[in-house]
Coordinates of N, CA and C in Angstrom, one line a residue:
V286 N 5.0 -4.3 -11.5 CA 4.1 -3.1 -11.5 C 5.4 -1.9 -11.5
Y287 N 5.1 -1.0 -12.5 CA 6.0 0.2 -12.8 C 5.7 1.3 -11.7
S288 N 6.5 1.6 -10.9 CA 6.2 2.6 -9.8 C 5.6 4.0 -10.4
G289 N 6.3 4.3 -11.5 CA 6.1 5.6 -12.2 C 4.5 5.6 -12.6
E290 N 4.0 4.6 -13.0 CA 2.6 4.6 -13.4 C 1.7 4.7 -12.1
V291 N 2.0 4.1 -11.0 CA 1.2 4.2 -9.9 C 1.4 5.6 -9.2
E292 N 2.7 6.2 -9.2 CA 2.9 7.6 -8.8 C 2.1 8.6 -9.7
N293 N 1.9 8.5 -10.9 CA 1.3 9.4 -11.8 C -0.2 9.3 -11.4
A294 N -0.7 8.1 -11.3 CA -2.0 8.1 -10.7 C -2.4 8.8 -9.4
L295 N -1.4 8.7 -8.4 CA -1.7 9.3 -7.1 C -1.6 10.8 -7.3
Y296 N -0.5 11.3 -8.1 CA -0.4 12.8 -8.4 C -1.5 13.4 -9.1
R297 N -2.5 12.8 -9.6 CA -3.7 13.3 -10.0 C -4.7 13.6 -9.1
H298 N -4.6 13.1 -7.9 CA -5.4 13.4 -6.7 C -5.2 14.8 -6.3
P299 N -6.0 15.6 -6.1 CA -5.8 17.0 -5.8 C -5.2 17.3 -4.5
A300 N -5.3 16.3 -3.5 CA -4.8 16.5 -2.2 C -3.2 15.9 -2.1
V301 N -2.7 15.3 -3.1 CA -1.4 14.8 -3.0 C -0.5 15.8 -3.6
Q302 N 0.6 16.2 -2.7 CA 1.6 17.0 -2.9 C 2.8 16.2 -3.5
Q303 N 3.2 15.2 -2.7 CA 4.4 14.4 -3.0 C 4.0 12.8 -2.8
C304 N 4.6 11.9 -3.4 CA 4.4 10.7 -3.4 C 5.5 9.7 -3.8
A305 N 5.8 8.6 -3.3 CA 6.8 7.7 -3.8 C 6.2 6.3 -3.6
V306 N 6.3 5.4 -4.6 CA 5.8 4.1 -4.6 C 7.0 3.1 -4.6
I307 N 6.8 2.1 -3.5 CA 8.1 1.2 -3.4 C 7.4 -0.1 -3.2
G308 N 8.3 -1.3 -3.3 CA 7.8 -2.7 -3.1 C 8.1 -2.9 -1.7
V309 N 7.3 -3.5 -0.9 CA 7.5 -4.0 0.5 C 7.3 -5.5 0.5
P310 N 7.9 -6.2 1.4 CA 7.9 -7.8 1.5 C 6.4 -8.1 1.8
D311 N 5.8 -9.1 1.1 CA 4.6 -9.7 1.2 C 4.7 -11.2 1.3
E312 N 4.2 -11.9 2.4 CA 4.2 -13.3 2.3 C 3.6 -14.1 1.3
R313 N 2.6 -13.7 0.7 CA 1.8 -14.3 -0.5 C 2.5 -14.1 -1.8
W314 N 2.9 -12.7 -2.2 CA 3.3 -12.4 -3.4 C 4.8 -12.2 -3.5
G315 N 5.4 -12.1 -2.4 CA 6.8 -11.8 -2.5 C 7.1 -10.3 -2.2
E316 N 6.3 -9.6 -3.0 CA 6.4 -8.0 -2.7 C 5.1 -7.4 -3.0
A317 N 4.6 -6.4 -2.3 CA 3.4 -5.7 -2.5 C 3.7 -4.3 -2.7
V318 N 2.7 -3.6 -3.4 CA 2.9 -2.1 -3.7 C 2.6 -1.2 -2.5
H319 N 3.4 -0.3 -2.1 CA 3.4 0.6 -0.9 C 3.4 1.9 -1.4
A320 N 2.7 2.8 -0.9 CA 2.7 4.3 -1.4 C 2.9 5.1 -0.1
V321 N 3.9 6.2 -0.1 CA 4.2 7.0 0.8 C 3.7 8.3 0.2
V322 N 2.8 8.9 1.0 CA 2.0 10.1 0.5 C 2.2 11.3 1.3
V323 N 2.4 12.4 0.9 CA 2.6 13.8 1.6 C 1.4 14.6 1.1
P324 N 0.4 14.8 1.9 CA -0.8 15.8 1.4 C -0.4 17.1 1.2
R325 N -1.0 18.0 0.4 CA -0.9 19.3 0.2 C -1.2 20.0 1.6
P326 N -0.5 21.0 2.0 CA -0.8 21.8 3.1 C -2.2 22.2 3.3
G327 N -2.9 22.0 4.5 CA -4.3 22.3 4.6 C -5.2 21.3 4.1
M328 N -4.8 20.3 3.4 CA -5.6 19.4 2.8 C -5.5 17.9 3.5
A329 N -6.7 17.2 3.6 CA -6.5 15.9 4.3 C -7.0 14.9 3.2
V330 N -6.5 13.6 3.3 CA -6.8 12.6 2.6 C -6.7 11.3 3.3
T331 N -7.5 10.3 3.0 CA -7.2 9.0 3.8 C -7.0 8.0 2.9
P332 N -6.3 6.9 3.3 CA -5.9 5.6 2.5 C -7.1 5.2 1.5
A333 N -8.3 5.3 2.2 CA -9.4 4.7 1.4 C -9.8 5.7 0.2
E334 N -9.6 6.9 0.4 CA -9.9 7.9 -0.7 C -8.8 7.6 -1.9
L335 N -7.6 7.6 -1.4 CA -6.5 7.3 -2.2 C -6.8 6.0 -3.1
D336 N -7.1 4.9 -2.4 CA -7.3 3.6 -3.0 C -8.6 3.8 -4.1
A337 N -9.6 4.4 -3.8 CA -10.8 4.5 -4.6 C -10.2 5.4 -5.9
H338 N -9.5 6.5 -5.7 CA -8.9 7.2 -6.8 C -8.0 6.4 -7.7
C339 N -7.1 5.5 -7.1 CA -6.2 4.8 -8.0 C -6.9 3.6 -8.7
R340 N -8.0 3.1 -8.1 CA -8.7 2.1 -8.8 C -9.4 2.5 -9.9
A341 N -9.8 3.9 -10.1 CA -10.7 4.5 -11.1 C -9.6 4.8 -12.2
L342 N -8.1 4.7 -12.0 CA -7.3 5.2 -12.9 C -6.4 4.0 -13.6
I343 N -6.3 2.9 -12.8 CA -5.1 2.0 -12.9 C -5.8 0.5 -12.5
A344 N -5.2 -0.5 -13.2 CA -5.7 -1.8 -12.9 C -5.6 -2.2 -11.2
P345 N -6.5 -2.9 -10.9 CA -6.6 -3.1 -9.2 C -5.2 -3.8 -8.8
Y346 N -4.7 -4.7 -9.5 CA -3.5 -5.2 -9.2 C -2.1 -4.3 -9.0
K347 N -2.3 -3.1 -9.6 CA -1.3 -2.1 -9.6 C -1.5 -1.3 -8.4
C348 N -2.7 -1.2 -7.8 CA -2.9 -0.2 -6.7 C -2.2 -0.7 -5.6
P349 N -1.7 0.4 -4.8 CA -1.1 0.2 -3.5 C -1.9 -0.7 -2.6
K350 N -1.2 -1.7 -1.8 CA -1.9 -2.6 -0.9 C -1.8 -1.9 0.5
S351 N -0.9 -0.8 0.5 CA -0.8 0.0 1.9 C -0.4 1.3 1.6
Y352 N -0.8 2.2 2.5 CA -0.2 3.6 2.4 C 0.4 4.1 3.6
E353 N 1.2 5.1 3.5 CA 1.8 5.8 4.7 C 1.6 7.4 4.4
L354 N 0.9 8.0 5.1 CA 0.6 9.4 5.1 C 1.6 10.2 6.0
R355 N 2.4 10.9 5.3 CA 3.5 11.8 6.2 C 3.0 13.2 6.1
S356 N 3.6 13.8 7.2 CA 3.4 15.3 7.3 C 4.6 16.1 6.8
E357 N 5.8 15.4 6.8 CA 7.1 16.0 6.5 C 7.4 15.6 4.9
P358 N 8.0 16.5 4.3 CA 8.4 16.3 2.8 C 9.2 15.1 2.6
L359 N 9.2 14.4 1.5 CA 10.2 13.4 1.2 C 11.4 13.8 0.8
P360 N 12.5 13.1 1.2 CA 13.9 13.5 0.7 C 14.0 13.6 -0.8
L361 N 14.6 14.6 -1.4 CA 14.9 14.7 -2.8 C 16.2 14.7 -3.1
T362 N 17.1 13.8 -2.7 CA 18.4 13.7 -3.1 C 18.7 12.7 -4.1

């Protein structure tokens, strides 16, 4: 799974300010898609909403299996 494709899908959600998609260890598949999301100020979003949004835009196997919602910005170094 190309992380950029998943990130582009997430960025199309109006509540997403920043996101990063990474692989995390998975017992069954070896690695699973994980998304770290920073919502826009004053907006709330749930993992279920993000999952439904992604499933409408990309293949189900590319969608994140887990989400981390953060209130602080992602590092940009």
